[in-house]
């Protein structure tokens, strides 16, 4: 990913996270990876249009209840938060993808986004994703690690 | 006058967030109905009086655009105002939806105030973005 797209991806994601869930995220330096969670969830959205590719967000599983709670305005222990962990993460990646694409490509282009998918990651999966040079390691509220991964190629 | 609103979004979190925002706003709400896709929404619309539809676009089973087309094929459903609540940022998409009669757009993430303002604006008459 070129540095311009990387910057736009980070800015779009942090803006969406701030407005959607009132949380602050910032990128880590290469070499800083944060803690490796034992259990993590990764949500991914694929897109097509003048660019095609995907955006994914991976986070510790237990952080998702905080995300859901913040979006819904309830306590983390509330059933509504606990029952919607994956859904909250899917919504975060879905909204983030829309904003990343606008930032990277502009408002004049039309993109189709696939329904977001969520899968579970092990500690080894997390480490592999961290080692991927296209992955952007982030830290949320100075506590929770997150891994952003954005791939985009021009459609011929 | 209190409104009956239909929220259409495949995300349970978004349906709950919109519902809560409406409940906290000063918009007079009579009932809130929810659907996870366009097909479910049409089933509700055929059996329930709805004053306003708040809908996402990208949904499985039946997306928002297809749902809008189906609504326009029905004389009664075509009169119901629709506001799109979506991640869409494309001008082309918004223009197409406006041509289809969409009365307003709210881009996610939205604030409760923005949602409330849009509902008041649309139900009070006139288009808004």
Tab-separated table of C-alpha atoms in Angstrom:
chain	number	residue	atom	x	y	z
A	1	UNK	CA	0.000	0.000	0.000
A	2	UNK	CA	1.428	3.391	-0.880
A	3	UNK	CA	1.954	5.792	1.998
A	4	UNK	CA	-0.775	8.150	0.771
A	5	UNK	CA	-3.407	5.397	0.856
A	6	UNK	CA	-2.085	4.214	4.195
A	7	UNK	CA	-2.521	7.669	5.691
A	8	UNK	CA	-6.035	7.982	4.261
A	9	UNK	CA	-6.973	4.534	5.557
A	10	UNK	CA	-5.793	5.416	9.057
A	11	UNK	CA	-7.541	8.788	9.026
A	12	UNK	CA	-10.836	7.364	7.745
A	13	UNK	CA	-10.816	4.519	10.252
A	14	UNK	CA	-9.993	6.721	13.227
A	15	UNK	CA	-12.684	9.216	12.226
A	16	UNK	CA	-15.321	6.497	11.864
A	17	UNK	CA	-14.346	4.823	15.146
A	18	UNK	CA	-14.496	8.159	16.924
A	19	UNK	CA	-17.939	9.074	15.599
A	20	UNK	CA	-19.431	5.594	15.725
A	21	UNK	CA	-18.115	4.438	19.092
A	22	UNK	CA	-16.442	7.470	20.715
A	23	UNK	CA	-13.062	5.732	20.764
A	24	UNK	CA	-9.642	7.008	19.808
A	25	UNK	CA	-7.257	5.036	17.628
A	26	UNK	CA	-3.739	5.735	16.468
A	27	UNK	CA	-1.214	3.793	14.425
A	28	UNK	CA	1.683	2.010	16.032
A	29	UNK	CA	5.178	2.264	14.662
A	30	UNK	CA	6.475	-0.709	12.693
A	31	UNK	CA	8.008	-3.042	15.230
A	32	UNK	CA	5.439	-2.049	17.861
A	33	UNK	CA	2.666	-4.575	17.656
A	34	UNK	CA	0.859	-4.430	20.942
A	35	UNK	CA	-0.215	-7.534	22.822
A	36	UNK	CA	-1.265	-10.641	20.913
A	37	UNK	CA	-4.786	-11.605	21.948
A	38	UNK	CA	-5.597	-15.250	22.570
A	39	UNK	CA	-8.890	-14.841	20.739
A	40	UNK	CA	-9.616	-12.284	18.108
A	41	UNK	CA	-12.250	-11.485	15.524
A	42	UNK	CA	-11.580	-10.200	12.047
A	43	UNK	CA	-14.268	-8.493	9.975
A	44	UNK	CA	-13.741	-8.039	6.263
A	45	UNK	CA	-15.505	-6.198	3.458
A	46	UNK	CA	-14.696	-6.729	-0.211
A	47	UNK	CA	-15.339	-3.982	-2.724
A	48	UNK	CA	-15.474	-3.660	-6.479
A	49	UNK	CA	-15.604	-0.754	-8.855
A	50	UNK	CA	-12.817	1.345	-10.346
A	51	UNK	CA	-10.740	-0.253	-7.574
A	52	UNK	CA	-11.254	-3.728	-6.194
A	53	UNK	CA	-9.963	-5.193	-2.993
A	54	UNK	CA	-10.838	-5.501	0.650
A	55	UNK	CA	-10.638	-3.853	4.020
A	56	UNK	CA	-10.382	-5.865	7.211
A	57	UNK	CA	-10.226	-4.994	10.899
A	58	UNK	CA	-8.983	-7.479	13.478
A	59	UNK	CA	-9.457	-6.878	17.217
A	60	UNK	CA	-9.419	-8.864	20.452
A	61	UNK	CA	-12.707	-10.638	20.923
A	62	UNK	CA	-13.371	-9.077	24.332
A	63	UNK	CA	-12.998	-5.552	22.915
A	64	UNK	CA	-16.026	-6.115	20.693
A	65	UNK	CA	-18.401	-5.951	23.638
A	66	UNK	CA	-17.062	-2.482	24.426
A	67	UNK	CA	-17.516	-1.508	20.785
A	68	UNK	CA	-21.107	-2.796	20.729
A	69	UNK	CA	-21.863	-1.120	24.054
A	70	UNK	CA	-20.523	2.220	22.869
A	71	UNK	CA	-22.485	2.101	19.608
A	72	UNK	CA	-25.668	1.171	21.429
A	73	UNK	CA	-25.133	3.410	24.436
A	74	UNK	CA	-25.415	0.568	26.957
A	75	UNK	CA	-23.143	-1.087	29.522
A	76	UNK	CA	-20.636	-3.673	28.311
A	77	UNK	CA	-22.411	-6.332	30.356
A	78	UNK	CA	-25.783	-5.486	28.818
A	79	UNK	CA	-27.290	-8.349	26.832
A	80	UNK	CA	-27.623	-6.096	23.800
A	81	UNK	CA	-23.859	-5.585	23.752
A	82	UNK	CA	-22.965	-9.212	24.467
A	83	UNK	CA	-25.310	-10.525	21.771
A	84	UNK	CA	-24.053	-8.203	19.056
A	85	UNK	CA	-20.257	-8.476	19.229
A	86	UNK	CA	-19.735	-9.673	15.688
A	87	UNK	CA	-22.427	-7.420	14.306
A	88	UNK	CA	-20.822	-4.343	15.837
A	89	UNK	CA	-17.456	-5.233	14.331
A	90	UNK	CA	-19.065	-5.842	10.936
A	91	UNK	CA	-20.690	-2.434	11.095
A	92	UNK	CA	-17.369	-0.804	11.988
A	93	UNK	CA	-15.578	-2.336	9.005
A	94	UNK	CA	-18.544	-1.658	6.709
A	95	UNK	CA	-18.731	2.046	7.564
A	96	UNK	CA	-14.944	2.362	7.585
A	97	UNK	CA	-14.694	0.850	4.106
A	98	UNK	CA	-17.140	3.371	2.700
A	99	UNK	CA	-15.142	6.232	4.142
A	100	UNK	CA	-11.758	4.786	3.148
A	101	UNK	CA	-12.912	4.429	-0.450
A	102	UNK	CA	-14.213	7.998	-0.523
A	103	UNK	CA	-10.890	9.209	0.872
A	104	UNK	CA	-8.780	7.118	-1.517
A	105	UNK	CA	-10.838	7.383	-4.698
A	106	UNK	CA	-13.139	10.361	-4.259
A	107	UNK	CA	-16.921	10.848	-4.222
A	108	UNK	CA	-17.314	10.634	-7.973
A	109	UNK	CA	-16.821	6.885	-8.172
A	110	UNK	CA	-19.326	4.162	-7.479
A	111	UNK	CA	-18.284	1.110	-5.478
A	112	UNK	CA	-20.151	-2.035	-4.559
A	113	UNK	CA	-19.420	-3.412	-1.110
A	114	UNK	CA	-19.969	-7.029	-0.169
A	115	UNK	CA	-21.819	-7.870	3.073
A	116	UNK	CA	-19.167	-7.906	5.818
A	117	UNK	CA	-17.925	-11.282	7.024
A	118	UNK	CA	-16.482	-12.124	10.429
A	119	UNK	CA	-14.079	-14.937	11.260
A	120	UNK	CA	-12.191	-15.948	14.360
A	121	UNK	CA	-8.445	-15.566	14.632
A	122	UNK	CA	-6.078	-17.499	16.843
A	123	UNK	CA	-2.947	-16.039	18.370
A	124	UNK	CA	-0.937	-17.510	15.485
A	125	UNK	CA	-3.320	-15.942	12.936
A	126	UNK	CA	-2.873	-12.606	14.689
A	127	UNK	CA	0.903	-12.871	14.545
A	128	UNK	CA	0.810	-13.778	10.845
A	129	UNK	CA	-1.429	-10.812	10.126
A	130	UNK	CA	0.846	-8.534	12.130
A	131	UNK	CA	3.830	-9.677	10.069
A	132	UNK	CA	2.070	-8.850	6.794
A	133	UNK	CA	3.644	-5.641	5.439
A	134	UNK	CA	0.218	-4.437	4.256
A	135	UNK	CA	-1.195	-4.590	7.777
A	136	UNK	CA	-1.407	-1.397	9.788
A	137	UNK	CA	-1.082	-2.068	13.532
A	138	UNK	CA	-3.192	0.302	15.610
A	139	UNK	CA	-3.894	0.908	19.285
A	140	UNK	CA	-7.356	1.893	20.489
A	141	UNK	CA	-7.791	4.068	23.571
A	142	UNK	CA	-4.131	3.337	24.355
A	143	UNK	CA	-5.105	-0.166	25.418
A	144	UNK	CA	-6.543	-2.445	22.755
A	145	UNK	CA	-4.588	-3.562	19.710
A	146	UNK	CA	-6.213	-3.580	16.295
A	147	UNK	CA	-4.949	-4.594	12.867
A	148	UNK	CA	-6.123	-2.765	9.746
A	149	UNK	CA	-5.546	-4.337	6.380
A	150	UNK	CA	-6.424	-2.508	3.159
A	151	UNK	CA	-5.749	-3.844	-0.309
A	152	UNK	CA	-6.843	-2.066	-3.474
A	153	UNK	CA	-5.993	-2.665	-7.100
A	154	UNK	CA	-7.128	-0.788	-10.178
A	155	UNK	CA	-9.794	-2.616	-12.103
A	156	UNK	CA	-8.838	-3.024	-15.728
B	1	UNK	CA	-49.077	13.651	15.156
B	2	UNK	CA	-46.871	10.645	16.003
B	3	UNK	CA	-45.132	8.709	13.256
B	4	UNK	CA	-44.764	5.003	12.557
B	5	UNK	CA	-41.275	4.355	11.254
B	6	UNK	CA	-39.734	1.356	9.525
B	7	UNK	CA	-35.987	0.808	9.956
B	8	UNK	CA	-34.383	-1.391	7.306
B	9	UNK	CA	-30.802	-2.544	7.881
B	10	UNK	CA	-29.086	-5.923	7.951
B	11	UNK	CA	-27.173	-4.891	11.087
B	12	UNK	CA	-29.018	-5.505	14.344
B	13	UNK	CA	-26.701	-2.986	15.992
B	14	UNK	CA	-27.682	-0.275	13.522
B	15	UNK	CA	-31.401	-1.052	13.842
B	16	UNK	CA	-31.064	-0.760	17.619
B	17	UNK	CA	-28.965	2.410	17.408
B	18	UNK	CA	-31.448	4.129	15.098
B	19	UNK	CA	-34.361	3.023	17.241
B	20	UNK	CA	-32.692	4.334	20.369
B	21	UNK	CA	-31.799	7.636	18.674
B	22	UNK	CA	-35.430	8.082	17.657
B	23	UNK	CA	-36.624	7.267	21.168
B	24	UNK	CA	-34.258	9.844	22.685
B	25	UNK	CA	-35.169	12.544	20.197
B	26	UNK	CA	-38.130	14.881	20.458
B	27	UNK	CA	-39.614	13.432	17.280
B	28	UNK	CA	-43.101	12.096	18.045
B	29	UNK	CA	-42.856	8.362	17.408
B	30	UNK	CA	-45.856	6.082	17.571
B	31	UNK	CA	-44.255	2.784	16.605
B	32	UNK	CA	-40.938	1.546	15.264
B	33	UNK	CA	-40.803	-1.515	13.034
B	34	UNK	CA	-37.588	-3.204	11.955
B	35	UNK	CA	-36.529	-5.279	8.981
B	36	UNK	CA	-33.207	-6.917	8.152
B	37	UNK	CA	-33.523	-6.596	4.378
B	38	UNK	CA	-35.716	-5.234	1.618
B	39	UNK	CA	-37.864	-8.350	1.397
B	40	UNK	CA	-38.746	-8.263	5.088
B	41	UNK	CA	-39.435	-4.560	4.748
B	42	UNK	CA	-41.871	-5.085	1.869
B	43	UNK	CA	-43.700	-7.732	3.893
B	44	UNK	CA	-44.117	-5.215	6.715
B	45	UNK	CA	-45.114	-2.419	4.331
B	46	UNK	CA	-47.867	-4.549	2.797
B	47	UNK	CA	-49.439	-5.212	6.181
B	48	UNK	CA	-48.653	-2.165	8.298
B	49	UNK	CA	-49.213	1.553	7.898
B	50	UNK	CA	-45.755	3.155	7.758
B	51	UNK	CA	-45.160	6.911	7.697
B	52	UNK	CA	-41.420	6.868	6.961
B	53	UNK	CA	-38.812	4.321	5.873
B	54	UNK	CA	-35.193	4.657	7.028
B	55	UNK	CA	-33.161	2.245	4.950
B	56	UNK	CA	-29.667	1.051	4.248
B	57	UNK	CA	-28.712	0.239	0.677
B	58	UNK	CA	-26.270	-2.676	0.836
B	59	UNK	CA	-28.206	-5.588	2.299
B	60	UNK	CA	-28.377	-9.299	1.523
B	61	UNK	CA	-31.528	-11.045	0.234
B	62	UNK	CA	-32.929	-7.783	-1.194
B	63	UNK	CA	-30.947	-4.560	-1.271
B	64	UNK	CA	-32.321	-1.067	-0.754
B	65	UNK	CA	-32.409	-0.121	-4.436
B	66	UNK	CA	-34.474	-3.178	-5.349
B	67	UNK	CA	-36.778	-2.481	-2.425
B	68	UNK	CA	-37.276	1.090	-3.674
B	69	UNK	CA	-38.129	-0.154	-7.164
B	70	UNK	CA	-40.694	-2.564	-5.715
B	71	UNK	CA	-42.198	0.229	-3.623
B	72	UNK	CA	-42.583	2.366	-6.736
B	73	UNK	CA	-44.515	-0.407	-8.448
B	74	UNK	CA	-47.196	-0.112	-5.780
B	75	UNK	CA	-49.484	2.919	-5.847
B	76	UNK	CA	-49.714	3.185	-2.045
B	77	UNK	CA	-46.135	2.249	-1.155
B	78	UNK	CA	-44.766	4.707	-3.709
B	79	UNK	CA	-46.152	7.567	-1.601
B	80	UNK	CA	-44.197	6.637	1.538
B	81	UNK	CA	-41.163	8.880	2.082
B	82	UNK	CA	-37.813	7.094	2.201
B	83	UNK	CA	-34.569	8.296	3.754
B	84	UNK	CA	-31.359	6.394	3.043
B	85	UNK	CA	-29.048	5.776	6.017
B	86	UNK	CA	-25.924	4.322	4.500
B	87	UNK	CA	-22.163	4.288	4.186
B	88	UNK	CA	-22.597	5.505	0.620
B	89	UNK	CA	-20.442	8.454	-0.314
B	90	UNK	CA	-20.784	8.203	-4.076
B	91	UNK	CA	-22.372	11.234	-5.746
B	92	UNK	CA	-23.521	9.016	-8.611
B	93	UNK	CA	-25.383	6.713	-6.235
B	94	UNK	CA	-27.016	9.584	-4.407
B	95	UNK	CA	-28.106	11.171	-7.693
B	96	UNK	CA	-29.653	7.893	-8.834
B	97	UNK	CA	-31.452	7.467	-5.541
B	98	UNK	CA	-32.734	11.032	-5.700
B	99	UNK	CA	-34.143	10.285	-9.168
B	100	UNK	CA	-35.876	7.297	-7.607
B	101	UNK	CA	-37.586	9.609	-5.148
B	102	UNK	CA	-35.455	9.223	-2.013
B	103	UNK	CA	-36.230	12.219	0.209
B	104	UNK	CA	-33.005	12.418	2.190
B	105	UNK	CA	-29.596	10.916	2.921
B	106	UNK	CA	-27.785	10.333	6.164
B	107	UNK	CA	-24.256	9.041	5.929
B	108	UNK	CA	-23.058	6.682	8.642
B	109	UNK	CA	-21.829	7.297	11.256
B	110	UNK	CA	-24.658	9.632	12.170
B	111	UNK	CA	-25.490	11.578	15.288
B	112	UNK	CA	-28.919	11.262	16.943
B	113	UNK	CA	-29.365	14.980	16.327
B	114	UNK	CA	-28.790	14.548	12.586
B	115	UNK	CA	-31.248	11.689	12.437
B	116	UNK	CA	-33.879	13.624	14.338
B	117	UNK	CA	-33.350	16.699	12.181
B	118	UNK	CA	-33.758	14.630	9.012
B	119	UNK	CA	-36.937	12.941	10.205
B	120	UNK	CA	-38.472	16.294	11.149
B	121	UNK	CA	-37.411	17.812	7.856
B	122	UNK	CA	-38.806	15.027	5.693
B	123	UNK	CA	-42.030	14.565	7.583
B	124	UNK	CA	-42.502	18.304	7.604
B	125	UNK	CA	-42.170	18.333	3.824
B	126	UNK	CA	-39.328	19.063	1.375
B	127	UNK	CA	-36.150	17.239	0.461
B	128	UNK	CA	-32.977	17.266	2.479
B	129	UNK	CA	-29.394	15.962	2.354
